[in-house]
Amino acid sequence: MGSIDDTKQDIDVVGTTATTNTTTDDNTHANEATSTVTGEAGAGTGTGAGAGTGRGGGKAQAFHPLETDPSVTVLSLTFPPAPIIPKQDESLETATPAVLQKEAFFHICLDTSGSMAGSGIKCAKEAMKELFSHLVHNCRIPAERISVYLYSMSCSVRQMGVFEDDLRWMDSIQAGGGTSFGSVFEQLIATIKGQIESVTSNSTTTTPPDVSSTLFFFTDGADGDAGLTRRQKEILEPLLKDTARLETTVHSFGFTSGHDAKLLSWLTSTGTDLGCFQYIKESKDIQGAMERTAGLLDSSAMKVQRKVDLYLPGAEENHESDWVTVKLAADDVTGSTVATNRDFTGPTLLWREHVPDPEDGTSVTTTSSAAPVAGIDGVQEMSVDWLAEDDVARILGMTTFIQHELLRMVEQINAIGSSRESADEKRSKLGQIDAQTEAYAKVLGTLGFSSARIKVKTTREPCMIACAQTRTLLQSFLTLKADAHKQGGSISNTSLATFNSLAYGQITEAKLKAKLDSRVGKNTALFAGLDQMVEEIVKGLDLDRLEAEEEETGRLRELSCAFSTNSYVDALRDGDCLCMTLDVSRGAGAIADPSQLVIKSIFPTYLTSSMFTMALGHSLAQNNPEDVHGGFDRDSDASIAPGLAHENITAVMPLYINEHHWKVARLRMKPILGYVVTLDATGYTYSQSTTVPFLVLVKALESYPMTEYKQRQIQLILETCDQIYIHSTSLRQSTRTMVQQFCESHTQRTVDVVTNNYVFLGQVICAVRAGDISVEEMKALGERFETSMVEEQIRRDMSWRVSGDLMGGVLEWFDVNRQRDVVGPGKRYREQHDAYVRGLEKTSGAEEVEQGYRELLKQARIEQKVPVKEKVESAVVAGASSPTTVTSSLSISEEEDQAGTQKLEAPEFKVPTIDPVAWELTEAALDRLSLIQNAVSTCVDKIRRLLVVIQSPLDADLPEVLTKRLGAAPHGALADEFFARYSRKVVLATLLQAYAHTRNSDRRSVENLMTPFERPLPLGPDGKPLPDDDKATDEAIQFLHSLYQAKMTMLVQEIVAQVEGAYLESKKNFAASTFVNTLDLEVAAGVLIETRTRGGAGGKLMTACARMKMVGGVREKILMMLRGVYEGVRLFSDQVSAEDEGEEEGGKNVWYPCKQTLYMLFTNHHDEFSLSEWRNFHPNQYEDYISCRYVLDGCLDELTPEEQSECRDVFNALHPGRAARG
């Protein structure tokens, strides 16, 4: 069988057929999570001939995009649900489908070259942080599965770990240097290969699991190392496309018109699944680009997608290589592919399950009730419906196919332009593309004509829109192709970027829409019969009697629609229901997790569901949709219709008013919630019903002051939540279990167990009201439940409510003087270490090597006839004048062993300690603690307001609770009351521990955790907790002391590792090690003489030396490298005579370091030279660079006031908008 075209793997070519579901009552919601395949045709989005599912073995819809070429076939496939393989001790009847986690890794690559400096790097960092946060929090990706690559002319890699630390690190990223895509490609190749090897070696099955790699590539520039990039591209492309068991997707982001559109176009197409390319012209476009990308990523990113093997009959023999694996969509029943190089026109095709090995490694072959093809076990037949030319599914599938074909042909043009073929050969290949383009243009014209003939408006519009979008893309492609003809196959960067942005933009939007397709399929049949179900319910209601009863209570006037003025009883007569109005917003993550819906306001206006739908349709017809519903933007400011007080209504929620009204409202609620959460009525899932009303309840309980009207609103919302809770068996069972587990273990509180604490507490309120949990049980849990819930919510909110700058480092809370406690001892340790290793080298014969270098200098003096200068002292750097002098603090003993050699003591770096009892928070620390406490007080206040209701949730007690407890507490008052129980040290200990555990994995990794807040407080006579006692404070002090010790020890270990690592690195290059560490300048000169030339080995030596921290005579050594002269002796054989250089101190440099080497020299030894001297180390174009380095590295205090002012002026001129640090 032919190959699957790589550019079409991800095409949703034909409208997916839906599956049929049936609903009994609200107790059963399995129909909304699973699908049932029937033997008859089902309702679906594809409306053409043959829409539906096949008998037993599934159904395929197919067409040939070019009627004259049957070798290309577009297939849309619908399969039966995956076979269930029972586990050990499990029967087939009780077995459930396994959700397998795949080995998924994510790679974020950021261009940090000089062209990104300023607003470019700032915007890119914001985009990267938003993407990183979405992956961790919304997609539930473990941070350690994410790697960040920073590349300029070289590339560094960081594996993510602690979320907040990672964000602070991202903030510190600076731009500078050239651009080498080859450097990041090289690192990607090594990392991905290593991950594949690790997964393979750790696998316990015969066939290792698949590995998924998703790449995000940010850049704004062109390549500066074409040779390396070309070589690495030749390795990277087959790695991403052709590696067995490796699934890859590449998303690329081009900043400004200067990005290399050709390279990003190639890179985006290298994945096995098609990624998206986004052209970001201005910083304001970043938010939208990240929202679109986030919409493609959700928690299913870690889920293994089902695969099937496909075979198109027609070959003389059935070879294993003729089977092609197709990865299905997230619903695990639908998929699509494009089969090429294979004539296929038959009525059936063959397929079989691609089943992973079980844990014991034995092979598994599946069978089906469908008759298998003789001789092939586990194979099923699938009937194929060939779609007619005017079929809607074919029209939509064909437009998508043409869009992908245009992308493929652009890659062909890029390849032609880059090739070394003759002009005639290039023209010939461009001519072939012309012919293909003409054929697709004709097909597109036919599709437009067919679309216009469709009579049904709702079916005609999407076809017409798809044709118009594809026609626009075709025009852009024709312009691009015309440029290629004029320029011998080359395409301008701007033209290519514009086309890519348009093409991938349409494809990305289609992917976002496809994420809802499975829900649409499941809900279409459900909603199709909704009106009929409502009509039957209304027929059974005695609405006249209900109206008479309600008139006596006076509720009909209050509970009426603001637009139609109909009461809720009138609404029921029309098969409608009354709804509460809201203002909401949502991000793309709400599609997968409805708890991410933001309830901004609850309004006093009531609307019927039909009036809301009518207002929505009218507003959408008159305004930009984003201004109406807000789109997937959490910060949107939208309005569907104004309420009675001119409030911006963007959503409604059907209410429980009584049993009669609820019978209709519970049915109308499903499409309404589907729209409110996903902006698609058919995007409904059961989790929306068990989440959104409870979010509304939480928002209502925040009300202050608590008026009578707001209390009545709360009562309506609470009764609505009650009905949802009571009729959900699974919710009732899980809520009680989760309450018990929440206090028992900190591992049962994380987001993977309790998705949203506020929603959970709302459900607990309903559980107590329903009698599933008694008030006495909740009071018994009392303080422990409260403190653990408060601490858990603080932990979750820390990552976004508290900035890294506000929290600061742990040691800042202990008033650690970095210069006194860390830098000073670190410098002394370095001196001790250097002296220690020099002592070791002396005993190991290193002195003989140094003598050899002295002889080289002596021989050079003789050959160049340079007289020896008279000196009072030798060339060894004197201890009194060197910043790295061997002082009395050195750990080399004066004693000698029996052999007469000096004893050497290994250097030690003692960890500074504090007295935890005497230590007190400084005024600055107390101010910062107060700011952090205020930042988290909102979430603490919300939690405690819900807990107050939980203690007395019954209708008899609720009015008093709402009026006297919540109504008397302004926002923040309950949080202040909570924090007042504890000493400031206990509060600090809790906040620091929560901050350290922002990652769920960090929290779960701790055994027997009890947070400082959870320490039992003494109770007063009234049974309430008294303020913090000495015992709780003492335990907090011990925790803080242990935290200080751990952080300080880690810091000391880092310094020790840095010193030892620098020494080990220097030993890799013996000559460089000798030059850097010797105290004898004659030895240093001899090392340079041995290198002979300034380039080649000499240049590498100088670069290596720049990377290391020199000791002894640093100034003299650097001048020696730059000027190539020592005491009149020329050190390099390829330089002019020493006489031409002038005097040593006034001579000219013979070697100019590159910017990177100059930066390393400056970083390590900035205090050795003056500003003017640093500037003279390179021609004039680097003068401004040195001025900026003084600002960026915080070294301005080493300069005179005039020089400081000059550097600031230079920096501000080059970096407008960034304040120069003093």
Coordinates of C-alpha atoms in Angstrom, one line a residue, residues 748-954:
Q748 CA -5.7 13.5 48.4
R749 CA -6.0 17.3 48.1
T750 CA -4.0 18.0 44.9
V751 CA -5.7 19.1 41.7
D752 CA -5.7 15.7 40.1
V753 CA -8.0 14.5 43.0
V754 CA -10.0 17.7 43.7
T755 CA -10.1 19.7 40.5
N756 CA -11.5 22.9 42.1
N757 CA -11.8 23.5 45.8
Y758 CA -14.6 26.0 45.5
V759 CA -16.7 23.7 43.5
F760 CA -15.9 20.9 45.9
L761 CA -17.1 22.9 48.9
G762 CA -20.3 23.9 47.1
Q763 CA -20.9 20.2 46.6
V764 CA -20.2 19.5 50.3
I765 CA -22.8 22.1 51.2
C766 CA -25.4 20.2 49.1
A767 CA -24.2 16.9 50.6
V768 CA -24.9 18.2 54.1
R769 CA -28.3 19.6 53.1
A770 CA -29.1 16.2 51.5
G771 CA -28.1 14.3 54.7
D772 CA -25.2 12.4 53.0
I773 CA -22.9 14.1 55.5
S774 CA -24.2 15.2 58.9
V775 CA -23.5 18.7 60.4
E776 CA -22.0 16.9 63.4
E777 CA -19.6 15.0 61.1
M778 CA -18.4 18.3 59.6
K779 CA -18.1 20.0 63.0
A780 CA -16.0 17.0 64.2
L781 CA -13.6 17.5 61.3
G782 CA -13.7 21.2 62.2
E783 CA -10.4 23.0 62.3
R784 CA -8.4 20.3 60.6
F785 CA -10.7 20.4 57.5
E786 CA -10.6 24.2 57.5
T787 CA -6.9 24.6 57.8
S788 CA -6.0 21.9 55.3
M789 CA -8.5 23.4 52.8
V790 CA -7.1 26.9 53.3
E791 CA -3.5 25.8 53.0
E792 CA -4.2 23.8 49.9
Q793 CA -5.9 26.8 48.2
I794 CA -3.1 29.1 49.1
R795 CA -0.7 26.5 47.6
R796 CA -2.6 26.5 44.4
D797 CA -2.9 30.2 44.1
M798 CA 0.7 31.0 45.0
S799 CA 2.0 30.4 41.5
W800 CA -0.1 33.3 40.0
R801 CA -1.2 35.5 42.9
V802 CA 2.3 35.9 44.4
S803 CA 5.1 37.1 42.0
G804 CA 8.6 35.8 42.3
D805 CA 9.9 39.3 43.1
L806 CA 7.5 39.6 46.0
M807 CA 8.2 36.2 47.4
G808 CA 11.9 36.6 46.9
G809 CA 14.5 34.0 47.8
V810 CA 14.1 32.0 51.0
L811 CA 17.3 33.4 52.5
E812 CA 16.0 37.0 52.1
W813 CA 13.6 36.3 54.9
F814 CA 16.4 35.5 57.3
D815 CA 18.2 38.8 56.6
V816 CA 21.2 37.0 55.0
N817 CA 23.9 39.4 53.9
R818 CA 24.9 37.9 50.6
Q819 CA 28.3 39.6 50.6
R820 CA 29.1 38.8 54.2
D821 CA 27.6 35.3 54.4
V822 CA 28.1 33.9 50.9
V823 CA 30.3 35.9 48.5
G824 CA 33.1 36.6 51.0
P825 CA 33.3 33.0 52.3
G826 CA 33.0 31.8 48.7
K827 CA 36.0 33.9 47.6
R828 CA 38.0 32.6 50.6
Y829 CA 37.1 29.0 49.7
R830 CA 38.2 29.6 46.1
E831 CA 41.5 30.9 47.3
Q832 CA 41.9 27.9 49.6
H833 CA 40.9 25.5 46.8
D834 CA 43.4 27.1 44.3
A835 CA 46.2 26.9 46.8
Y836 CA 45.3 23.3 47.6
V837 CA 45.3 22.1 44.0
R838 CA 48.6 24.0 43.3
G839 CA 50.1 22.2 46.3
L840 CA 48.9 18.9 44.9
E841 CA 50.3 19.7 41.4
K842 CA 53.6 20.6 42.9
T843 CA 53.8 17.2 44.5
S844 CA 52.8 15.5 41.3
G845 CA 55.5 16.9 39.1
A846 CA 53.7 20.0 37.7
E847 CA 56.7 22.1 38.6
E848 CA 58.6 20.4 35.9
V849 CA 56.0 21.4 33.3
E850 CA 56.1 25.0 34.5
Q851 CA 59.9 25.0 34.2
G852 CA 59.5 23.8 30.6
Y853 CA 57.3 26.9 29.9
R854 CA 60.0 29.1 31.5
E855 CA 62.6 27.6 29.1
L856 CA 60.4 28.5 26.2
L857 CA 60.3 32.1 27.2
K858 CA 64.0 32.1 27.8
Q859 CA 64.7 30.6 24.3
A860 CA 62.4 33.2 22.7
R861 CA 64.3 36.0 24.5
I862 CA 67.5 34.7 23.0
E863 CA 66.1 34.3 19.5
Q864 CA 64.5 37.8 19.5
K865 CA 67.6 39.3 21.2
V866 CA 65.5 40.8 24.0
P867 CA 67.6 41.7 27.0
V868 CA 66.4 40.5 30.4
K869 CA 65.0 43.4 32.4
E870 CA 66.5 43.9 35.9
K871 CA 64.0 43.2 38.6
V872 CA 64.0 43.5 42.3
E873 CA 61.7 40.5 42.6
S874 CA 60.9 37.5 40.3
A875 CA 58.1 37.4 37.8
V876 CA 56.0 35.5 40.4
V877 CA 53.0 37.6 41.3
A878 CA 53.5 39.0 44.8
G879 CA 50.9 38.0 47.4
A880 CA 50.3 41.5 48.6
S881 CA 49.3 42.8 45.2
S882 CA 47.2 39.9 43.8
P883 CA 43.4 39.6 44.5
T884 CA 43.9 35.9 44.8
T885 CA 46.9 36.0 47.1
V886 CA 47.6 33.0 49.3
T887 CA 47.0 34.2 52.8
S888 CA 47.1 32.8 56.2
S889 CA 43.6 31.4 55.7
L890 CA 45.0 28.8 53.3
S891 CA 44.5 25.2 54.5
I892 CA 48.1 24.1 53.7
S893 CA 49.7 22.9 56.9
E894 CA 53.1 24.1 58.0
E895 CA 53.9 20.6 59.2
E896 CA 55.8 18.1 57.2
D897 CA 55.3 14.4 57.1
Q898 CA 58.0 11.8 57.7
A899 CA 59.1 12.0 54.1
G900 CA 59.6 15.7 54.4
T901 CA 56.8 16.7 52.1
Q902 CA 54.2 19.3 53.1
K903 CA 50.9 18.0 54.3
L904 CA 47.8 19.3 52.4
E905 CA 44.5 19.9 54.0
A906 CA 41.4 19.9 51.8
P907 CA 39.6 23.2 51.9
E908 CA 36.3 23.5 53.7
F909 CA 33.3 25.8 53.2
K910 CA 31.3 25.9 56.4
V911 CA 27.6 26.7 56.2
P912 CA 26.7 29.9 58.1
T913 CA 24.2 29.3 60.8
I914 CA 21.5 31.4 62.6
D915 CA 19.9 31.2 66.1
P916 CA 16.3 30.3 65.2
V917 CA 15.0 31.5 68.6
A918 CA 16.7 34.8 68.6
W919 CA 16.0 35.5 64.9
E920 CA 13.2 38.0 64.3
L921 CA 11.7 39.2 61.0
T922 CA 12.9 42.6 60.0
E923 CA 10.5 45.5 59.3
A924 CA 11.1 45.1 55.6
A925 CA 10.3 41.3 55.8
L926 CA 7.2 42.0 57.8
D927 CA 6.0 44.5 55.2
R928 CA 6.6 41.9 52.5
L929 CA 4.8 39.2 54.5
S930 CA 1.8 41.5 54.8
L931 CA 1.7 42.0 51.1
I932 CA 1.8 38.3 50.4
Q933 CA -0.9 37.7 53.0
N934 CA -3.1 40.3 51.3
A935 CA -2.4 38.6 47.9
V936 CA -3.8 35.3 49.1
S937 CA -6.5 36.7 51.4
T938 CA -9.1 36.6 48.6
C939 CA -8.9 32.9 48.3
V940 CA -8.8 32.4 52.0
D941 CA -11.9 34.6 52.4
K942 CA -13.8 32.6 49.7
I943 CA -12.9 29.3 51.3
R944 CA -14.0 30.4 54.8
R945 CA -17.3 31.9 53.5
L946 CA -18.2 28.5 52.1
L947 CA -17.1 26.7 55.3
V948 CA -19.4 29.0 57.3
V949 CA -22.3 27.8 55.2
I950 CA -21.2 24.2 55.6
Q951 CA -21.5 24.5 59.3
S952 CA -25.1 25.6 59.1
P953 CA -26.5 24.9 55.6
L954 CA -30.0 23.9 56.4

